[in-house]
Amino acid sequence: MGELDEIYSNYAEEVFKFLMCLCHNADLSEELTQETFYQAVKSIDRYNGECKMSVWLCQIAKHSYYKHLERNKKQQRHMFRDETLHTSPEAEFIHSEDKIALYRIIHLLEEPYKEVLLLRILGGLSFKEIGEIQLKNENWARVTFYRAKMKLRERGKDKNGQ
């Protein structure tokens, strides 16, 4: 473990500066620096010494940054698609002036419906990520989210007298 500590202390600043050049965001650079060293520890057995350690770590950092960009693109596309194509009652409700009423209805949902709904809508997580958090599979997360939406619709109709 001492060797890993030494690698971190020798190269963390260099990796951080490299990431700062890529993204110009100190918080993100710090997060990606941590991710870089996490990935490096996981794959240290693949480091064959053909290049400098700093070069190898910066390659990992670059890939971590690209993964971050790809995740953000997917989230933005997903959010844009949800906002423009889907005009479901819960989406309309979220964008209406009466957000507090929606949150009250969500608060009254029983678990796991409430948590899955909040992770999906507010957290912007994928069904796969929700399944991992709940120690279930992606399909379970989809079904649970669908059932939560149905419960929202029912309670929204009851509240509106429809």
JSON list of C-alpha atoms in Angstrom, two decimals:
[
{"chain": "A", "resi": 1, "resn": "MET", "atom": "CA", "xyz": [0.00, 0.00, 0.00]},
{"chain": "A", "resi": 2, "resn": "GLY", "atom": "CA", "xyz": [2.96, 2.30, 0.61]},
{"chain": "A", "resi": 3, "resn": "GLU", "atom": "CA", "xyz": [3.90, 2.08, -3.07]},
{"chain": "A", "resi": 4, "resn": "LEU", "atom": "CA", "xyz": [0.42, 3.26, -4.06]},
{"chain": "A", "resi": 5, "resn": "ASP", "atom": "CA", "xyz": [0.63, 6.16, -1.62]},
{"chain": "A", "resi": 6, "resn": "GLU", "atom": "CA", "xyz": [3.98, 7.10, -3.11]},
{"chain": "A", "resi": 7, "resn": "ILE", "atom": "CA", "xyz": [2.58, 6.98, -6.67]},
{"chain": "A", "resi": 8, "resn": "TYR", "atom": "CA", "xyz": [-0.32, 9.18, -5.59]},
{"chain": "A", "resi": 9, "resn": "SER", "atom": "CA", "xyz": [1.86, 11.74, -3.84]},
{"chain": "A", "resi": 10, "resn": "ASN", "atom": "CA", "xyz": [4.29, 11.87, -6.78]},
{"chain": "A", "resi": 11, "resn": "TYR", "atom": "CA", "xyz": [1.74, 12.21, -9.59]},
{"chain": "A", "resi": 12, "resn": "ALA", "atom": "CA", "xyz": [-1.56, 13.56, -8.21]},
{"chain": "A", "resi": 13, "resn": "GLU", "atom": "CA", "xyz": [-0.66, 17.20, -8.79]},
{"chain": "A", "resi": 14, "resn": "GLU", "atom": "CA", "xyz": [0.52, 16.50, -12.35]},
{"chain": "A", "resi": 15, "resn": "VAL", "atom": "CA", "xyz": [-2.70, 14.59, -13.15]},
{"chain": "A", "resi": 16, "resn": "PHE", "atom": "CA", "xyz": [-4.79, 17.37, -11.61]},
{"chain": "A", "resi": 17, "resn": "LYS", "atom": "CA", "xyz": [-3.03, 20.03, -13.70]},
{"chain": "A", "resi": 18, "resn": "PHE", "atom": "CA", "xyz": [-3.46, 17.92, -16.84]},
{"chain": "A", "resi": 19, "resn": "LEU", "atom": "CA", "xyz": [-7.20, 17.64, -16.14]},
{"chain": "A", "resi": 20, "resn": "MET", "atom": "CA", "xyz": [-7.42, 21.37, -15.44]},
{"chain": "A", "resi": 21, "resn": "CYS", "atom": "CA", "xyz": [-6.04, 21.97, -18.94]},
{"chain": "A", "resi": 22, "resn": "LEU", "atom": "CA", "xyz": [-8.78, 19.74, -20.35]},
{"chain": "A", "resi": 23, "resn": "CYS", "atom": "CA", "xyz": [-11.83, 20.92, -18.45]},
{"chain": "A", "resi": 24, "resn": "HIS", "atom": "CA", "xyz": [-10.91, 24.26, -16.77]},
{"chain": "A", "resi": 25, "resn": "ASN", "atom": "CA", "xyz": [-12.92, 23.29, -13.68]},
{"chain": "A", "resi": 26, "resn": "ALA", "atom": "CA", "xyz": [-11.13, 22.70, -10.36]},
{"chain": "A", "resi": 27, "resn": "ASP", "atom": "CA", "xyz": [-13.93, 20.68, -8.76]},
{"chain": "A", "resi": 28, "resn": "LEU", "atom": "CA", "xyz": [-14.31, 18.42, -11.77]},
{"chain": "A", "resi": 29, "resn": "SER", "atom": "CA", "xyz": [-10.53, 18.07, -12.06]},
{"chain": "A", "resi": 30, "resn": "GLU", "atom": "CA", "xyz": [-10.33, 16.99, -8.43]},
{"chain": "A", "resi": 31, "resn": "GLU", "atom": "CA", "xyz": [-13.13, 14.46, -8.90]},
{"chain": "A", "resi": 32, "resn": "LEU", "atom": "CA", "xyz": [-11.54, 13.10, -12.07]},
{"chain": "A", "resi": 33, "resn": "THR", "atom": "CA", "xyz": [-8.13, 12.93, -10.39]},
{"chain": "A", "resi": 34, "resn": "GLN", "atom": "CA", "xyz": [-9.63, 10.67, -7.75]},
{"chain": "A", "resi": 35, "resn": "GLU", "atom": "CA", "xyz": [-11.34, 8.60, -10.44]},
{"chain": "A", "resi": 36, "resn": "THR", "atom": "CA", "xyz": [-8.03, 8.35, -12.32]},
{"chain": "A", "resi": 37, "resn": "PHE", "atom": "CA", "xyz": [-6.22, 6.90, -9.34]},
{"chain": "A", "resi": 38, "resn": "TYR", "atom": "CA", "xyz": [-9.09, 4.57, -8.57]},
{"chain": "A", "resi": 39, "resn": "GLN", "atom": "CA", "xyz": [-8.94, 3.24, -12.15]},
{"chain": "A", "resi": 40, "resn": "ALA", "atom": "CA", "xyz": [-5.14, 3.05, -11.95]},
{"chain": "A", "resi": 41, "resn": "VAL", "atom": "CA", "xyz": [-5.31, 0.92, -8.81]},
{"chain": "A", "resi": 42, "resn": "LYS", "atom": "CA", "xyz": [-7.83, -1.37, -10.50]},
{"chain": "A", "resi": 43, "resn": "SER", "atom": "CA", "xyz": [-5.63, -1.83, -13.55]},
{"chain": "A", "resi": 44, "resn": "ILE", "atom": "CA", "xyz": [-2.11, -1.52, -12.10]},
{"chain": "A", "resi": 45, "resn": "ASP", "atom": "CA", "xyz": [-1.34, -5.04, -13.30]},
{"chain": "A", "resi": 46, "resn": "ARG", "atom": "CA", "xyz": [-1.70, -3.79, -16.91]},
{"chain": "A", "resi": 47, "resn": "TYR", "atom": "CA", "xyz": [1.00, -1.15, -16.47]},
{"chain": "A", "resi": 48, "resn": "ASN", "atom": "CA", "xyz": [3.99, -2.67, -18.24]},
{"chain": "A", "resi": 49, "resn": "GLY", "atom": "CA", "xyz": [6.50, 0.16, -17.83]},
{"chain": "A", "resi": 50, "resn": "GLU", "atom": "CA", "xyz": [6.82, 0.90, -21.54]},
{"chain": "A", "resi": 51, "resn": "CYS", "atom": "CA", "xyz": [5.96, 4.52, -20.85]},
{"chain": "A", "resi": 52, "resn": "LYS", "atom": "CA", "xyz": [6.42, 6.83, -17.88]},
{"chain": "A", "resi": 53, "resn": "MET", "atom": "CA", "xyz": [4.00, 6.40, -15.01]},
{"chain": "A", "resi": 54, "resn": "SER", "atom": "CA", "xyz": [2.85, 10.00, -15.46]},
{"chain": "A", "resi": 55, "resn": "VAL", "atom": "CA", "xyz": [1.99, 9.35, -19.13]},
{"chain": "A", "resi": 56, "resn": "TRP", "atom": "CA", "xyz": [0.04, 6.22, -18.21]},
{"chain": "A", "resi": 57, "resn": "LEU", "atom": "CA", "xyz": [-1.88, 8.10, -15.50]},
{"chain": "A", "resi": 58, "resn": "CYS", "atom": "CA", "xyz": [-2.64, 11.01, -17.83]},
{"chain": "A", "resi": 59, "resn": "GLN", "atom": "CA", "xyz": [-4.01, 8.54, -20.39]},
{"chain": "A", "resi": 60, "resn": "ILE", "atom": "CA", "xyz": [-6.33, 7.16, -17.71]},
{"chain": "A", "resi": 61, "resn": "ALA", "atom": "CA", "xyz": [-7.25, 10.74, -16.75]},
{"chain": "A", "resi": 62, "resn": "LYS", "atom": "CA", "xyz": [-8.04, 11.58, -20.36]},
{"chain": "A", "resi": 63, "resn": "HIS", "atom": "CA", "xyz": [-10.30, 8.53, -20.66]},
{"chain": "A", "resi": 64, "resn": "SER", "atom": "CA", "xyz": [-12.01, 9.43, -17.37]},
{"chain": "A", "resi": 65, "resn": "TYR", "atom": "CA", "xyz": [-12.65, 12.92, -18.71]},
{"chain": "A", "resi": 66, "resn": "TYR", "atom": "CA", "xyz": [-14.07, 11.55, -21.97]},
{"chain": "A", "resi": 67, "resn": "LYS", "atom": "CA", "xyz": [-16.33, 9.16, -20.03]},
{"chain": "A", "resi": 68, "resn": "HIS", "atom": "CA", "xyz": [-17.52, 12.12, -17.98]},
{"chain": "A", "resi": 69, "resn": "LEU", "atom": "CA", "xyz": [-18.31, 14.09, -21.15]},
{"chain": "A", "resi": 70, "resn": "GLU", "atom": "CA", "xyz": [-20.16, 11.14, -22.65]},
{"chain": "A", "resi": 71, "resn": "ARG", "atom": "CA", "xyz": [-22.25, 10.66, -19.49]},
{"chain": "A", "resi": 72, "resn": "ASN", "atom": "CA", "xyz": [-23.15, 14.36, -19.51]},
{"chain": "A", "resi": 73, "resn": "LYS", "atom": "CA", "xyz": [-24.13, 14.21, -23.18]},
{"chain": "A", "resi": 74, "resn": "LYS", "atom": "CA", "xyz": [-26.36, 11.21, -22.54]},
{"chain": "A", "resi": 75, "resn": "GLN", "atom": "CA", "xyz": [-27.98, 12.89, -19.54]},
{"chain": "A", "resi": 76, "resn": "GLN", "atom": "CA", "xyz": [-28.57, 16.10, -21.49]},
{"chain": "A", "resi": 77, "resn": "ARG", "atom": "CA", "xyz": [-29.99, 14.21, -24.47]},
{"chain": "A", "resi": 78, "resn": "HIS", "atom": "CA", "xyz": [-32.16, 12.17, -22.16]},
{"chain": "A", "resi": 79, "resn": "MET", "atom": "CA", "xyz": [-33.42, 15.23, -20.29]},
{"chain": "A", "resi": 80, "resn": "PHE", "atom": "CA", "xyz": [-34.04, 17.09, -23.55]},
{"chain": "A", "resi": 81, "resn": "ARG", "atom": "CA", "xyz": [-35.89, 14.10, -25.00]},
{"chain": "A", "resi": 82, "resn": "ASP", "atom": "CA", "xyz": [-37.98, 13.73, -21.85]},
{"chain": "A", "resi": 83, "resn": "GLU", "atom": "CA", "xyz": [-38.88, 17.42, -21.88]},
{"chain": "A", "resi": 84, "resn": "THR", "atom": "CA", "xyz": [-39.71, 17.72, -25.57]},
{"chain": "A", "resi": 85, "resn": "LEU", "atom": "CA", "xyz": [-41.16, 14.38, -26.61]},
{"chain": "A", "resi": 86, "resn": "HIS", "atom": "CA", "xyz": [-42.89, 13.14, -23.50]},
{"chain": "A", "resi": 87, "resn": "THR", "atom": "CA", "xyz": [-45.73, 15.21, -22.22]},
{"chain": "A", "resi": 88, "resn": "SER", "atom": "CA", "xyz": [-46.81, 12.73, -19.60]},
{"chain": "A", "resi": 89, "resn": "PRO", "atom": "CA", "xyz": [-48.91, 13.99, -16.72]},
{"chain": "A", "resi": 90, "resn": "GLU", "atom": "CA", "xyz": [-46.00, 13.80, -14.26]},
{"chain": "A", "resi": 91, "resn": "ALA", "atom": "CA", "xyz": [-43.69, 15.70, -16.62]},
{"chain": "A", "resi": 92, "resn": "GLU", "atom": "CA", "xyz": [-46.31, 18.39, -17.17]},
{"chain": "A", "resi": 93, "resn": "PHE", "atom": "CA", "xyz": [-46.89, 18.49, -13.46]},
{"chain": "A", "resi": 94, "resn": "ILE", "atom": "CA", "xyz": [-43.16, 18.96, -12.75]},
{"chain": "A", "resi": 95, "resn": "HIS", "atom": "CA", "xyz": [-42.97, 21.89, -15.15]},
{"chain": "A", "resi": 96, "resn": "SER", "atom": "CA", "xyz": [-46.11, 23.51, -13.88]},
{"chain": "A", "resi": 97, "resn": "GLU", "atom": "CA", "xyz": [-46.20, 26.14, -11.17]},
{"chain": "A", "resi": 98, "resn": "ASP", "atom": "CA", "xyz": [-47.50, 23.63, -8.64]},
{"chain": "A", "resi": 99, "resn": "LYS", "atom": "CA", "xyz": [-44.30, 21.68, -7.99]},
{"chain": "A", "resi": 100, "resn": "ILE", "atom": "CA", "xyz": [-44.92, 21.62, -4.26]},
{"chain": "A", "resi": 101, "resn": "ALA", "atom": "CA", "xyz": [-48.15, 19.71, -4.76]},
{"chain": "A", "resi": 102, "resn": "LEU", "atom": "CA", "xyz": [-46.31, 17.13, -6.86]},
{"chain": "A", "resi": 103, "resn": "TYR", "atom": "CA", "xyz": [-43.63, 16.72, -4.21]},
{"chain": "A", "resi": 104, "resn": "ARG", "atom": "CA", "xyz": [-46.34, 16.25, -1.59]},
{"chain": "A", "resi": 105, "resn": "ILE", "atom": "CA", "xyz": [-47.88, 13.48, -3.68]},
{"chain": "A", "resi": 106, "resn": "ILE", "atom": "CA", "xyz": [-44.46, 11.89, -4.27]},
{"chain": "A", "resi": 107, "resn": "HIS", "atom": "CA", "xyz": [-43.72, 12.14, -0.55]},
{"chain": "A", "resi": 108, "resn": "LEU", "atom": "CA", "xyz": [-46.85, 10.10, 0.17]},
{"chain": "A", "resi": 109, "resn": "LEU", "atom": "CA", "xyz": [-45.79, 7.29, -2.16]},
{"chain": "A", "resi": 110, "resn": "GLU", "atom": "CA", "xyz": [-44.56, 4.19, -0.43]},
{"chain": "A", "resi": 111, "resn": "GLU", "atom": "CA", "xyz": [-41.05, 2.84, -0.93]},
{"chain": "A", "resi": 112, "resn": "PRO", "atom": "CA", "xyz": [-39.48, 1.84, -3.29]},
{"chain": "A", "resi": 113, "resn": "TYR", "atom": "CA", "xyz": [-41.72, 3.85, -5.64]},
{"chain": "A", "resi": 114, "resn": "LYS", "atom": "CA", "xyz": [-40.83, 7.18, -4.07]},
{"chain": "A", "resi": 115, "resn": "GLU", "atom": "CA", "xyz": [-37.08, 6.62, -4.19]},
{"chain": "A", "resi": 116, "resn": "VAL", "atom": "CA", "xyz": [-37.06, 5.24, -7.74]},
{"chain": "A", "resi": 117, "resn": "LEU", "atom": "CA", "xyz": [-39.16, 8.15, -8.96]},
{"chain": "A", "resi": 118, "resn": "LEU", "atom": "CA", "xyz": [-36.91, 10.73, -7.30]},
{"chain": "A", "resi": 119, "resn": "LEU", "atom": "CA", "xyz": [-33.72, 9.06, -8.52]},
{"chain": "A", "resi": 120, "resn": "ARG", "atom": "CA", "xyz": [-35.04, 8.99, -12.07]},
{"chain": "A", "resi": 121, "resn": "ILE", "atom": "CA", "xyz": [-36.70, 12.42, -12.29]},
{"chain": "A", "resi": 122, "resn": "LEU", "atom": "CA", "xyz": [-34.57, 14.56, -10.00]},
{"chain": "A", "resi": 123, "resn": "GLY", "atom": "CA", "xyz": [-31.36, 12.56, -10.04]},
{"chain": "A", "resi": 124, "resn": "GLY", "atom": "CA", "xyz": [-31.44, 11.87, -13.77]},
{"chain": "A", "resi": 125, "resn": "LEU", "atom": "CA", "xyz": [-30.15, 8.35, -13.20]},
{"chain": "A", "resi": 126, "resn": "SER", "atom": "CA", "xyz": [-30.54, 5.56, -15.72]},
{"chain": "A", "resi": 127, "resn": "PHE", "atom": "CA", "xyz": [-32.61, 2.51, -14.92]},
{"chain": "A", "resi": 128, "resn": "LYS", "atom": "CA", "xyz": [-29.40, 0.50, -14.76]},
{"chain": "A", "resi": 129, "resn": "GLU", "atom": "CA", "xyz": [-27.93, 2.89, -12.16]},
{"chain": "A", "resi": 130, "resn": "ILE", "atom": "CA", "xyz": [-31.16, 2.83, -10.14]},
{"chain": "A", "resi": 131, "resn": "GLY", "atom": "CA", "xyz": [-31.14, -0.97, -10.22]},
{"chain": "A", "resi": 132, "resn": "GLU", "atom": "CA", "xyz": [-27.55, -1.01, -8.98]},
{"chain": "A", "resi": 133, "resn": "ILE", "atom": "CA", "xyz": [-28.37, 1.36, -6.13]},
{"chain": "A", "resi": 134, "resn": "GLN", "atom": "CA", "xyz": [-31.34, -0.76, -5.10]},
{"chain": "A", "resi": 135, "resn": "LEU", "atom": "CA", "xyz": [-29.36, -4.00, -5.56]},
{"chain": "A", "resi": 136, "resn": "LYS", "atom": "CA", "xyz": [-31.85, -5.08, -8.22]},
{"chain": "A", "resi": 137, "resn": "ASN", "atom": "CA", "xyz": [-31.69, -5.29, -11.99]},
{"chain": "A", "resi": 138, "resn": "GLU", "atom": "CA", "xyz": [-32.46, -2.73, -14.68]},
{"chain": "A", "resi": 139, "resn": "ASN", "atom": "CA", "xyz": [-35.81, -4.31, -15.53]},
{"chain": "A", "resi": 140, "resn": "TRP", "atom": "CA", "xyz": [-36.94, -4.07, -11.89]},
{"chain": "A", "resi": 141, "resn": "ALA", "atom": "CA", "xyz": [-36.12, -0.35, -11.94]},
{"chain": "A", "resi": 142, "resn": "ARG", "atom": "CA", "xyz": [-38.14, 0.16, -15.16]},
{"chain": "A", "resi": 143, "resn": "VAL", "atom": "CA", "xyz": [-41.17, -1.68, -13.80]},
{"chain": "A", "resi": 144, "resn": "THR", "atom": "CA", "xyz": [-41.00, 0.10, -10.46]},
{"chain": "A", "resi": 145, "resn": "PHE", "atom": "CA", "xyz": [-40.72, 3.49, -12.17]},
{"chain": "A", "resi": 146, "resn": "TYR", "atom": "CA", "xyz": [-43.69, 2.66, -14.39]},
{"chain": "A", "resi": 147, "resn": "ARG", "atom": "CA", "xyz": [-45.76, 1.62, -11.38]},
{"chain": "A", "resi": 148, "resn": "ALA", "atom": "CA", "xyz": [-44.74, 4.78, -9.54]},
{"chain": "A", "resi": 149, "resn": "LYS", "atom": "CA", "xyz": [-45.92, 6.86, -12.52]},
{"chain": "A", "resi": 150, "resn": "MET", "atom": "CA", "xyz": [-49.24, 5.02, -12.49]},
{"chain": "A", "resi": 151, "resn": "LYS", "atom": "CA", "xyz": [-49.64, 5.76, -8.79]},
{"chain": "A", "resi": 152, "resn": "LEU", "atom": "CA", "xyz": [-48.82, 9.43, -9.48]},
{"chain": "A", "resi": 153, "resn": "ARG", "atom": "CA", "xyz": [-51.44, 9.56, -12.21]},
{"chain": "A", "resi": 154, "resn": "GLU", "atom": "CA", "xyz": [-54.04, 7.99, -9.94]},
{"chain": "A", "resi": 155, "resn": "ARG", "atom": "CA", "xyz": [-53.31, 10.37, -7.09]},
{"chain": "A", "resi": 156, "resn": "GLY", "atom": "CA", "xyz": [-53.09, 13.34, -9.46]},
{"chain": "A", "resi": 157, "resn": "LYS", "atom": "CA", "xyz": [-56.53, 12.48, -10.87]},
{"chain": "A", "resi": 158, "resn": "ASP", "atom": "CA", "xyz": [-57.94, 12.07, -7.36]},
{"chain": "A", "resi": 159, "resn": "LYS", "atom": "CA", "xyz": [-56.53, 15.45, -6.34]},
{"chain": "A", "resi": 160, "resn": "ASN", "atom": "CA", "xyz": [-57.90, 17.16, -9.43]},
{"chain": "A", "resi": 161, "resn": "GLY", "atom": "CA", "xyz": [-61.25, 15.46, -9.11]},
{"chain": "A", "resi": 162, "resn": "GLN", "atom": "CA", "xyz": [-61.02, 13.72, -12.47]}
]
